[in-house]
Short mmCIF file of C-alpha atoms and ligand atoms in Angstrom, two decimals:
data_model
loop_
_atom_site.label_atom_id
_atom_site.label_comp_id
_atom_site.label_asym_id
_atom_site.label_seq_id
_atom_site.Cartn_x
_atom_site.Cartn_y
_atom_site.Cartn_z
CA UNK A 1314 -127.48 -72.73 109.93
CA UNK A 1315 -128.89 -73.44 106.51
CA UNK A 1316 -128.39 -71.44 103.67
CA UNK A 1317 -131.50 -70.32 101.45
CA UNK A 1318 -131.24 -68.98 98.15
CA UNK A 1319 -134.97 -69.03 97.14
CA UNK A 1320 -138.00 -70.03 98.73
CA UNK A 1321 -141.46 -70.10 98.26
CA UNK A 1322 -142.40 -70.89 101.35
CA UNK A 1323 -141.01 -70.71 105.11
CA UNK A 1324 -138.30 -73.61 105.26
CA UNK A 1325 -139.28 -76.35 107.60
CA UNK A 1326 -137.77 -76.02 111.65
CA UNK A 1327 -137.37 -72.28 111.10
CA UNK A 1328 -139.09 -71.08 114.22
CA UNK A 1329 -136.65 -73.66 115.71
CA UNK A 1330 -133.61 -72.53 114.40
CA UNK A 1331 -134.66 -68.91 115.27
CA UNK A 1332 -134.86 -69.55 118.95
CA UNK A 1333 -137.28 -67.54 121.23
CA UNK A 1334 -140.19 -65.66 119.09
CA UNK A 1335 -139.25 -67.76 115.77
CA UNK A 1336 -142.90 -69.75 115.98
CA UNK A 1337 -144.47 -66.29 115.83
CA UNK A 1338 -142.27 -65.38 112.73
CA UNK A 1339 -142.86 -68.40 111.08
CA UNK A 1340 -147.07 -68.52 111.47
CA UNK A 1341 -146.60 -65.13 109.89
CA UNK A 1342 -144.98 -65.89 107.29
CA UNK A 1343 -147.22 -68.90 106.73
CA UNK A 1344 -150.23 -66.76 106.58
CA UNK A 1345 -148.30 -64.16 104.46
CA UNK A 1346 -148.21 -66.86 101.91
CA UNK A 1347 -151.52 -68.22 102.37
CA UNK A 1348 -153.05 -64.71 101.72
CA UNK A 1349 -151.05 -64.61 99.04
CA UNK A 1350 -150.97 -67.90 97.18
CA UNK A 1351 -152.09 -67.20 93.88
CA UNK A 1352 -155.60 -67.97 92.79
CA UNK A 1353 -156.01 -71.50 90.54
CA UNK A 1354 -158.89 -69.89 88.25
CA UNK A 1355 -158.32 -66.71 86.10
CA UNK A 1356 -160.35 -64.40 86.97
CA UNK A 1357 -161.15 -65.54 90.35
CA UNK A 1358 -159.79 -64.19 93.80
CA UNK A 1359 -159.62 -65.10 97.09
CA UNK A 1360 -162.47 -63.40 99.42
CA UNK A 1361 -161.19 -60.40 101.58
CA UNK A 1362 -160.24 -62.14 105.27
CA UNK A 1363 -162.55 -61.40 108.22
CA UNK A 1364 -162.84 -58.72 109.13
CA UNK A 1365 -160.60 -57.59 112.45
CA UNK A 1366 -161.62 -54.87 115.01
CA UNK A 1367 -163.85 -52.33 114.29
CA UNK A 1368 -161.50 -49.42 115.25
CA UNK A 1369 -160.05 -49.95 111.81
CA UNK A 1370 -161.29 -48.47 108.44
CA UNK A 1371 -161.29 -50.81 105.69
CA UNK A 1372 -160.13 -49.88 102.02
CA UNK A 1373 -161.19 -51.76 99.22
CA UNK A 1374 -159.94 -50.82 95.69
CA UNK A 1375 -156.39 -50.18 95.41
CA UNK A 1376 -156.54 -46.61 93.65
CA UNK A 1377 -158.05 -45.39 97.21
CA UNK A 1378 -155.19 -47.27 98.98
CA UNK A 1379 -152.43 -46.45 96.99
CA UNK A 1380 -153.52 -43.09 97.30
CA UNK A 1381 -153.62 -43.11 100.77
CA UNK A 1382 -149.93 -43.95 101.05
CA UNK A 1383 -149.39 -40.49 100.30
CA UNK A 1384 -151.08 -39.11 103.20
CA UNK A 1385 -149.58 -41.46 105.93
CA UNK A 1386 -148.45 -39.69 109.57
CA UNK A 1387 -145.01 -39.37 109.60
CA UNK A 1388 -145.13 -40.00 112.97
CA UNK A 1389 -146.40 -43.64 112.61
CA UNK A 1390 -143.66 -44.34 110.64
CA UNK A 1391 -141.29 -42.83 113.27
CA UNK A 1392 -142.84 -44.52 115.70
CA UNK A 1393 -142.41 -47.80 114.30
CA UNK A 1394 -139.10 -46.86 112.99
CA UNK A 1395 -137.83 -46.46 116.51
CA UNK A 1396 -139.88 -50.14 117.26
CA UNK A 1397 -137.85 -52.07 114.99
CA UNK A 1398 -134.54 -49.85 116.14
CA UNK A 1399 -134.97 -50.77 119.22
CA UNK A 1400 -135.61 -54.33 118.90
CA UNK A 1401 -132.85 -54.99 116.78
CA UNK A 1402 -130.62 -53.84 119.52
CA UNK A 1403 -131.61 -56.03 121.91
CA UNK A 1404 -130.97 -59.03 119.91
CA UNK A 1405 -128.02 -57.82 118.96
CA UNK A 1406 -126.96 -57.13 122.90
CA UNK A 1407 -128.38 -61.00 123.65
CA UNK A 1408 -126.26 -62.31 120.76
CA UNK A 1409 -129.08 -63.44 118.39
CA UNK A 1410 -127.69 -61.37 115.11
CA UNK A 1411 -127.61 -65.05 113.89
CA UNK A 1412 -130.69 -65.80 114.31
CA UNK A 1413 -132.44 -61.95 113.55
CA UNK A 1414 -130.33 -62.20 109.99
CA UNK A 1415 -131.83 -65.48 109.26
CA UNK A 1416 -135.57 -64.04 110.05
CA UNK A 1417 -135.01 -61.12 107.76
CA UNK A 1418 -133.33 -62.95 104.91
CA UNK A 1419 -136.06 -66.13 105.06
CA UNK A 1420 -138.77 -63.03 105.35
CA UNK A 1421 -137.72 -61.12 102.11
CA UNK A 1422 -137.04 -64.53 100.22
CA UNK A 1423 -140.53 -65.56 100.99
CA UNK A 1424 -142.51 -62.14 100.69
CA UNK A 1425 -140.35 -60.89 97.80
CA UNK A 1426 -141.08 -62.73 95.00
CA UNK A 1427 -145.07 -63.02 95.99
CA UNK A 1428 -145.26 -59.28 95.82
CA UNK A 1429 -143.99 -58.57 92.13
CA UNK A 1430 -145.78 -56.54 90.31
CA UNK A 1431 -147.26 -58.20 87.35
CA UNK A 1432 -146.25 -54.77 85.28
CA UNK A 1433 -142.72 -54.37 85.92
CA UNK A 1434 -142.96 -50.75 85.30
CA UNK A 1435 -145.60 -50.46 87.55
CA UNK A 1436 -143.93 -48.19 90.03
CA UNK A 1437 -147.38 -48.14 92.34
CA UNK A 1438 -147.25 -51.62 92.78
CA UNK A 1439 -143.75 -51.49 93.63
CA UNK A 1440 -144.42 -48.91 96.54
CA UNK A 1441 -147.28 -50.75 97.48
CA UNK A 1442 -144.95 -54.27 97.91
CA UNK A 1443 -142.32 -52.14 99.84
CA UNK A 1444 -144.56 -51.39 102.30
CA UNK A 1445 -145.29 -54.65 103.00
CA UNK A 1446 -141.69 -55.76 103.04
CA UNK A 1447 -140.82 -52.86 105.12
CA UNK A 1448 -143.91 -53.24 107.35
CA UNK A 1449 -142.28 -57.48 107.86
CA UNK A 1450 -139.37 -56.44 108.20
CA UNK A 1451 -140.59 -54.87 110.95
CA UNK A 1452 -142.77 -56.95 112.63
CA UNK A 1453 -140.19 -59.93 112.09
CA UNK A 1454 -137.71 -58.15 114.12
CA UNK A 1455 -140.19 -57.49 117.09
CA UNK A 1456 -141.57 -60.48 117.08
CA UNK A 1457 -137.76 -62.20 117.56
CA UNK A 1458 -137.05 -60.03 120.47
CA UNK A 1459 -140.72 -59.97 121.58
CA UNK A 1460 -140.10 -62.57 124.47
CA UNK A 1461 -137.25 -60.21 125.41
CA UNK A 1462 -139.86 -57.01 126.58
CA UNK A 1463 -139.85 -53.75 126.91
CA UNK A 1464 -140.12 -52.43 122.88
CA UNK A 1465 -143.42 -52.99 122.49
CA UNK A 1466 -144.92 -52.72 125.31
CA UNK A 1467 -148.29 -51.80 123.82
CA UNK A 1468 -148.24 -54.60 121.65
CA UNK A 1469 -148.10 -52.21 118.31
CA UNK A 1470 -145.80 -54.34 116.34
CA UNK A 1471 -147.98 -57.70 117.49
CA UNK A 1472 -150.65 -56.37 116.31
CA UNK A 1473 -149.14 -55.25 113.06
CA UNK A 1474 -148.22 -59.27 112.84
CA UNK A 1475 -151.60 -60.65 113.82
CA UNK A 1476 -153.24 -57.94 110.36
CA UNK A 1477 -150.29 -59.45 108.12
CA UNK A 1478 -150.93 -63.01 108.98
CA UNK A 1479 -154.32 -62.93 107.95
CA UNK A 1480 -153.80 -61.18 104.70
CA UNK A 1481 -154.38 -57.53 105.84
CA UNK A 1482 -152.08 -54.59 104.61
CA UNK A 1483 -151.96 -52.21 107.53
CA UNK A 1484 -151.43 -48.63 105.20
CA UNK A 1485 -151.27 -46.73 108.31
CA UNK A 1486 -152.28 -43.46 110.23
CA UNK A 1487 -154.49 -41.05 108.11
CA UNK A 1488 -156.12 -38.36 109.85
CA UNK A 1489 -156.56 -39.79 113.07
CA UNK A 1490 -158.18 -43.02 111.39
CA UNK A 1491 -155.88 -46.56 111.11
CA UNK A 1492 -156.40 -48.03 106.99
CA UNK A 1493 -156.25 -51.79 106.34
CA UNK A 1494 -156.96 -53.24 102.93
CA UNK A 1495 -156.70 -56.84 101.76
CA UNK A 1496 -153.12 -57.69 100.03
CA UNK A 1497 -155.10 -58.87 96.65
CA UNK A 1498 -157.06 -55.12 96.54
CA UNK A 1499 -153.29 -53.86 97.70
CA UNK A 1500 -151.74 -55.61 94.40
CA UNK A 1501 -154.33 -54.77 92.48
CA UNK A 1502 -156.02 -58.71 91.69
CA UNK A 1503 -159.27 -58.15 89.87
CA UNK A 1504 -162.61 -58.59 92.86
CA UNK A 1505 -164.85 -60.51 92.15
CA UNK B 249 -117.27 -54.47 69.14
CA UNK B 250 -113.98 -56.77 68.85
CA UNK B 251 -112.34 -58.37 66.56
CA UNK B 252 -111.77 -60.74 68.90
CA UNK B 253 -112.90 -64.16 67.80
CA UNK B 254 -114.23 -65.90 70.84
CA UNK B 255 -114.00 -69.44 70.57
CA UNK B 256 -117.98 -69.90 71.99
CA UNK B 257 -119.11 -66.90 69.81
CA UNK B 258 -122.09 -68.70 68.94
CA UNK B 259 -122.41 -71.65 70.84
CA UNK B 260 -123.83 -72.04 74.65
CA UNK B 261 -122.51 -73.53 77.72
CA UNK B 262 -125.88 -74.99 79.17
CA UNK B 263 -124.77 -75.41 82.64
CA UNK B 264 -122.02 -76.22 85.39
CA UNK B 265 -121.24 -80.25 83.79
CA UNK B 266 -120.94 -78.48 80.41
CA UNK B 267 -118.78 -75.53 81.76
CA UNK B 268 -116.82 -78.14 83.74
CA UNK B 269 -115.83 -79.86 80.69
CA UNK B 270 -114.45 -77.13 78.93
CA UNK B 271 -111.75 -76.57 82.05
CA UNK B 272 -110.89 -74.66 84.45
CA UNK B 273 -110.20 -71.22 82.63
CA UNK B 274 -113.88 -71.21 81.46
CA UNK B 275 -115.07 -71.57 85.26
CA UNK B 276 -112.19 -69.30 86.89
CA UNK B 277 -113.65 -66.71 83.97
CA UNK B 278 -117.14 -67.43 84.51
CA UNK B 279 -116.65 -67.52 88.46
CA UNK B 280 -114.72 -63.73 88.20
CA UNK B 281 -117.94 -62.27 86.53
CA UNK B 282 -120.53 -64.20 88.78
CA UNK B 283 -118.49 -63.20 91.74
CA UNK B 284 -118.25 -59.53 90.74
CA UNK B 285 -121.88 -59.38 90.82
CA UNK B 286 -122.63 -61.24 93.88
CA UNK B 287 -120.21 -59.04 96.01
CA UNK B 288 -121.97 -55.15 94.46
CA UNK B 289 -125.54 -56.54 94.37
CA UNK B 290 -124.89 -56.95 98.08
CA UNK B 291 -122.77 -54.07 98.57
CA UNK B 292 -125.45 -51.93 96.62
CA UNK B 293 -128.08 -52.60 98.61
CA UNK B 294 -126.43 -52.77 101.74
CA UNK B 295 -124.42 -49.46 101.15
CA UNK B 296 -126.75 -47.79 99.10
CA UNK B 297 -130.10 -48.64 99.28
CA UNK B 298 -131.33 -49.64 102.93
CA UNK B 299 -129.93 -46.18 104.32
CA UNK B 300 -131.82 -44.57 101.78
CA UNK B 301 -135.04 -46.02 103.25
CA UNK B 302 -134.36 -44.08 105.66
CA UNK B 303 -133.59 -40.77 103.89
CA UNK B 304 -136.96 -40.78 101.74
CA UNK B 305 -138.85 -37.81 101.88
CA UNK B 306 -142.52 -39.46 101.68
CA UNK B 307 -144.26 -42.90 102.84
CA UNK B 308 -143.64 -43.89 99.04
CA UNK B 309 -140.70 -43.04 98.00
CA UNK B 310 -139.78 -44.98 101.83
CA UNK B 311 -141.50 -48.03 100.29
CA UNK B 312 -140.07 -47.52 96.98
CA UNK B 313 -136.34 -47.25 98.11
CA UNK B 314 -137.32 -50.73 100.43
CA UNK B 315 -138.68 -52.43 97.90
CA UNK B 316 -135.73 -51.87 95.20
CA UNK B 317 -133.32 -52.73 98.52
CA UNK B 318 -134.74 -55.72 98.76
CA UNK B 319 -135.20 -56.92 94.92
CA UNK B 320 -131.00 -55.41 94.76
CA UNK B 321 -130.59 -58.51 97.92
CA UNK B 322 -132.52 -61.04 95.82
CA UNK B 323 -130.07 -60.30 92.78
CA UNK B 324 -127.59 -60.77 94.51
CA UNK B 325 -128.46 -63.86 96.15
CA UNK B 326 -129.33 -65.16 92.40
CA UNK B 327 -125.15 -65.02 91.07
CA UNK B 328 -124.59 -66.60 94.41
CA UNK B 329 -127.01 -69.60 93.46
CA UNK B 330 -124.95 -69.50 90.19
CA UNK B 331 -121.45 -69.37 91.86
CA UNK B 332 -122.73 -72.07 94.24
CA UNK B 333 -124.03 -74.34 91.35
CA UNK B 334 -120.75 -73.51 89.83
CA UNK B 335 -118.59 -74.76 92.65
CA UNK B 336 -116.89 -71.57 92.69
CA UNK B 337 -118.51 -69.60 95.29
CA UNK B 338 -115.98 -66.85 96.98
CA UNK B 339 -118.02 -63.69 97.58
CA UNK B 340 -115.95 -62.59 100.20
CA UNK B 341 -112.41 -62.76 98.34
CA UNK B 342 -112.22 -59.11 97.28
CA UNK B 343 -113.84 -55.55 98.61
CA UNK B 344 -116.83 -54.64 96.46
CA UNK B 345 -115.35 -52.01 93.43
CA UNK B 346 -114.45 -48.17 93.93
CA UNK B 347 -118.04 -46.80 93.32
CA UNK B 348 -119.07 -48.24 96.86
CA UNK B 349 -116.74 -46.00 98.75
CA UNK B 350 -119.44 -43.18 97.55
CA UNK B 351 -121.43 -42.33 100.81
CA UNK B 352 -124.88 -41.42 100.53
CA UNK B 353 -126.08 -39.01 102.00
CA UNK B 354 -128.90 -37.45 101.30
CA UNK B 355 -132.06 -38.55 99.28
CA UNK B 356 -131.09 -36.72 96.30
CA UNK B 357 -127.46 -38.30 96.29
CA UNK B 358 -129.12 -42.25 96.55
CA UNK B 359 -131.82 -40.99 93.90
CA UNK B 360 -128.95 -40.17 91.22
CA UNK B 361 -126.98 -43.24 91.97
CA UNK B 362 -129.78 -45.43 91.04
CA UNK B 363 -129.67 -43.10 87.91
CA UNK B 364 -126.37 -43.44 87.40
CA UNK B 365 -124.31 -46.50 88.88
CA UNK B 366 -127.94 -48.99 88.01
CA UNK B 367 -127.29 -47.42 84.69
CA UNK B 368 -123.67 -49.01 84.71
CA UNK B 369 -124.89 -52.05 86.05
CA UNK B 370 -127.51 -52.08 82.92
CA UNK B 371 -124.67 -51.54 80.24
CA UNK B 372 -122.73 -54.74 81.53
CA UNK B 373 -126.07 -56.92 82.37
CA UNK B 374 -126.99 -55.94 78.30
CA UNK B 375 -123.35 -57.48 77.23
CA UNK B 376 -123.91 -60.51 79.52
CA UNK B 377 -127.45 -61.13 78.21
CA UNK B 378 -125.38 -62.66 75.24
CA UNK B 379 -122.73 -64.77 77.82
CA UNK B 380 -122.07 -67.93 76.30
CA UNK B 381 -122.53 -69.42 79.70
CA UNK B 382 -126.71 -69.86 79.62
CA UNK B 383 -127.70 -69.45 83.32
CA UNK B 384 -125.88 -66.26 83.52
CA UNK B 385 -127.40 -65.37 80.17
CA UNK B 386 -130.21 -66.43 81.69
CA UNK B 387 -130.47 -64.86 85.12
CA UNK B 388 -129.01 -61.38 83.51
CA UNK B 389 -132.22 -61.44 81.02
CA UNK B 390 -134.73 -61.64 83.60
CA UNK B 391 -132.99 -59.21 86.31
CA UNK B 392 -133.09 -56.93 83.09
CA UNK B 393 -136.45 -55.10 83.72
CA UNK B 394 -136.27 -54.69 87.61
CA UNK B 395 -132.63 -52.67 86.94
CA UNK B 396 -134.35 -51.20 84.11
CA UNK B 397 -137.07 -49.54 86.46
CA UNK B 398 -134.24 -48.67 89.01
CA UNK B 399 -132.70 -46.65 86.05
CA UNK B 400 -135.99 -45.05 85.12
CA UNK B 401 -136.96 -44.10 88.63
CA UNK B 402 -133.68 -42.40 89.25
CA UNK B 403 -133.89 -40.77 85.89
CA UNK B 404 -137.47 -39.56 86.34
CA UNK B 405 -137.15 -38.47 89.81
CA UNK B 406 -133.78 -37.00 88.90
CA UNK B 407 -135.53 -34.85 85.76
CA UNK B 408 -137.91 -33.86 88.66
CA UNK B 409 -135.30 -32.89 91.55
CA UNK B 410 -133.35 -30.86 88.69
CA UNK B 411 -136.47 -28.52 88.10
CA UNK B 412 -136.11 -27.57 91.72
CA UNK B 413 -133.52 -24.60 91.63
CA UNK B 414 -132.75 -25.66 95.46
CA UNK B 415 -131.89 -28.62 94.16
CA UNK B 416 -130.21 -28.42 90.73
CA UNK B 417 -126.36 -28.04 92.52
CA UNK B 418 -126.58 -31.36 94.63
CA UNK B 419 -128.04 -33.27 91.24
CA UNK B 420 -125.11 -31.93 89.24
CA UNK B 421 -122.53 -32.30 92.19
CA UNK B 422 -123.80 -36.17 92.96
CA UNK B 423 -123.60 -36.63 89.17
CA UNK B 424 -120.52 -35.62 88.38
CA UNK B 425 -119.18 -37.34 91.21
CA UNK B 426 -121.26 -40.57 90.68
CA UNK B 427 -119.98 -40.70 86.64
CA UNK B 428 -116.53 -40.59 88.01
CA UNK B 429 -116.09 -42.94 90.47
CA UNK B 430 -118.05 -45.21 88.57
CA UNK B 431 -115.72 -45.45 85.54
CA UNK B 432 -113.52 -47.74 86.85
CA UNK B 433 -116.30 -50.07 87.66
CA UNK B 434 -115.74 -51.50 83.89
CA UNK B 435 -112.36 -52.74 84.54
CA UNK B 436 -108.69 -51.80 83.36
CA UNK B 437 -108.33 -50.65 79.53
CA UNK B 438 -105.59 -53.51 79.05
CA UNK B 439 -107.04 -56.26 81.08
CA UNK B 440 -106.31 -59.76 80.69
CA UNK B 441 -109.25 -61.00 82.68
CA UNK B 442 -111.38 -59.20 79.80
CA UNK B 443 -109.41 -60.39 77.00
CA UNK B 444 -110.33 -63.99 78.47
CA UNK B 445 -113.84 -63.82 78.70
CA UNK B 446 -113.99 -62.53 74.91
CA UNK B 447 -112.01 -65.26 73.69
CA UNK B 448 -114.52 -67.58 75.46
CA UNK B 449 -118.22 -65.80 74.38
CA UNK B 450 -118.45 -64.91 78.18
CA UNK B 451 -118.34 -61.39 77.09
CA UNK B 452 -118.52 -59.48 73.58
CA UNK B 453 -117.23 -55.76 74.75
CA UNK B 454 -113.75 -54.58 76.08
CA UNK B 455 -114.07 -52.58 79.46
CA UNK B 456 -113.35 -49.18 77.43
CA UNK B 457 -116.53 -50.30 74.89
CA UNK B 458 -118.31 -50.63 77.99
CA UNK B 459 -117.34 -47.70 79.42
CA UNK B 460 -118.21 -45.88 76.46
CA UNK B 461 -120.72 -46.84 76.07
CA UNK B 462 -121.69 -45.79 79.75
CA UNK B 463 -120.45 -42.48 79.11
CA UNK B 464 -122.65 -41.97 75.67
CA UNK B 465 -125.76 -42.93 77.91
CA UNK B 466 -124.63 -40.51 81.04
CA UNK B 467 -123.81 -37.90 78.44
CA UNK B 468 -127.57 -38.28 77.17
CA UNK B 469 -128.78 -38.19 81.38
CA UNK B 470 -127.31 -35.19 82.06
CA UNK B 471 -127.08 -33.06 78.69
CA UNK B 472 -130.58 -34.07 76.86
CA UNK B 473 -132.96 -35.30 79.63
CA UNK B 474 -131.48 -32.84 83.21
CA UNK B 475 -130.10 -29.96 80.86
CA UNK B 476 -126.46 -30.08 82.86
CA UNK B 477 -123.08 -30.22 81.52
CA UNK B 478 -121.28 -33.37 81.48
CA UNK B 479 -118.09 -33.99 83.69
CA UNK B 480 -114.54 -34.36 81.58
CA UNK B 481 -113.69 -38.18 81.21
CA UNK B 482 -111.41 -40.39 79.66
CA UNK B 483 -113.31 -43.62 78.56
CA UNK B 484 -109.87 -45.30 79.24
CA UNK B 485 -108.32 -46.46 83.05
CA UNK B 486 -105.60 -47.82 83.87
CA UNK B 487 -105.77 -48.41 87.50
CA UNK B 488 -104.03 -50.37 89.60
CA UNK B 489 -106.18 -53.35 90.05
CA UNK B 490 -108.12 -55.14 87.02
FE1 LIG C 2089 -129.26 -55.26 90.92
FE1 LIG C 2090 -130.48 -52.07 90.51
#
């Protein structure tokens, strides 16, 4: 298996050296880094993506979302918690640790780097970034054993990958409703 | 500082042809240090940091604790780049150092070890920022302020767990424990490996100028900024290993 040190983008045959569920992982991480690419003009950024179902409440400026993170269910994160548990297990019982380590290490190489905070003291943004490496990290490991069933059932941790593909930061549970915002309000990128 | 004389005081080793050139106790030097840090970068994060994700209290402090697990993983696979480049990659050759046989187990325990063994980590990435070899000199400047906010979120969070009079025991306990087992992090007080890497620019301090140093900042931690006493050390060690 090859060995990455740094990457700014998913290396190519990934999805084939990850075996069952690796195209999944690796059109997410494509569209992580298409949200993400970093705009040519100053000033300028990209457009917040389409917008997905209705069922979910959109935040747009980043002081509203990173004040959100404080008010997160518990639960959720439990929930998901016990998701990516889970998942992990079952790879490891079907012998893919191989191929689950590669998915997280490629993951955090790629998503890393593209979420530093342009302050480095900037502890919000770092919060902000974990989420979404935690929230990958996550999804990565579901989608691996995805083909495998029985996790995710509902689909919780697909749909969690279908928002992060297309640029959305799922914050989470608040009071009943589900957040989103787009990564560049999430890092803070001036709108337009 | 030493009086030491290193013979590449002031001169720089661009890169691996240039360090090759020089022979092979320049890269068996070089490849100790680089090594070092590739094995407790990993260790850190492994040992410390991703089983504090799960010990946060709050969604941020969660994403906080993953996001400083993952940037300890991407230093670590930096010196292994460098030990690669080097041709003297061998991560695996000796256990990570003492401090890592500290379990953490609570959120107040991984809060104070980013306080306190980042802050160790900081003393001996300051003395490398100077390493005659330039892509360690390199790579140490720029991981510079990402362990500089891992020091300053354990110290701030610490100042604000030691206001909590439930609290104020476990900060001083995981302290004192933390300062201890991290002393002999720095290496032996007669090393040879040390003595080496002066004479070559790799490093400017001995380990006890290191650890001294360490101590004078831990001393500030817990005295000026947590209002605790400091444990009793000797800024010398002579362990068994160097
Ligand atoms: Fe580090
Ligand atoms: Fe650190």
């Amino acid at each position: 298996m090859a060995r990455h040190f740094e990457l700014s983008e998913p290396p190519a045959g990934l999805a084939g050296e990850l075996g069952r569920g690796g195209d999944r992982v690796e059109r997410l991480l494509h569209g992580f880094c298409e949200a993400t690419r970093p705009s040519a003009a100053p000033g300028f950024t990209s457009p917040a993506p389409a917008r997905p179902a209705t069922r979910f409440t959109v935040v747009l400026d980043r002081g509203t979302a990173a004040a959100t993170m404080d008010l997160v269910d518990p639960g959720w994160l439990a929930d998901l918690d016990r998701r990516r548990a889970a998942a992990r297990s079952r790879l490891l019982e079907a012998g893919r640790e191989d191929q689950l380590e590669l998915a997280e290490h490629v993951a955090m190489l790629v998503a890393t780097p593209r979420l530093d905070p342009a302050d480095p003291q900037d502890a919000e943004a770092r919060a902000v970034s974990g989420a979404l490496l935690w929230l990958i990290g996550t999804v990565v490991a579901g989608a691996l054993a995805g083909g495998d069933g029985g996790e995710d059932e509902d689909g919780t941790l697909a749909e969690l990958a279908d928002l992060l593909e297309s640029g959305w930061w799922p914050i989470g549970r608040v009071n009943g409703r589900f957040l989103i915002t787009p990564y560049t309000a999430a890092r803070g990128e001036p709108r337009d | 500082m030493s009086d030491t004389l290193g013979v590449l005081m002031n001169q720089v080793v661009s890169g691996p042809a240039e360090a090759r050139a020089l022979g092979d106790e320049y890269i068996t030097a070089v490849g100790k240090i680089v090594n070092s840090h590739v094995r407790n970068e990993a260790a850190g994060a492994a040992i410390f940091d991703e089983p504090s994700i799960a010990l946060a209290p709050t969604p941020r402090e969660k994403w906080l604790a993953c996001r400083m697990a993952m940037e300890e993983y991407g230093h670590h696979l930096k010196f292994n780049k460098l030990a690669a480049d080097l041709g003297v990659e061998d991560p695996y050759a000796r256990s990570p150092l003492s401090v890592f046989e500290y379990e953490v187990g609570s959120w107040t325990e991984y809060v104070m070890t980013k306080a306190i063994v980042d802050l160790a980590e900081v003393v001996l990435m300051e003395d490398l920022s100077h390493c005659s070899y330039l892509p360690l000199r390199k790579l140490c400047r720029s991981l510079m302020p990402e362990e500089r906010f891992h020091v300053g979120f354990g110290t701030t969070t610490a100042r604000q767990l030691a206001a909590d009079p439930a609290k104020r025991d476990d900060v001083r306990r995981a302290a004192h424990e933390l300062i201890t087992t991290t002393l002999p992090f720095f290496g032996r007080s007669d090393s040879r490996n040390n003595e080496v890497f002066r004479r070559w620019g790799i490093k400017r301090m001995t380990n006890d100028e290191c650890r001294a140093e360490f101590v004078r900042r831990t001393r500030a931690l817990l005295e000026d900024e947590l209002g605790l006493d400091h444990p009793e050390v000797d800024v010398r060690w002579h362990g068994t290993s160097s």
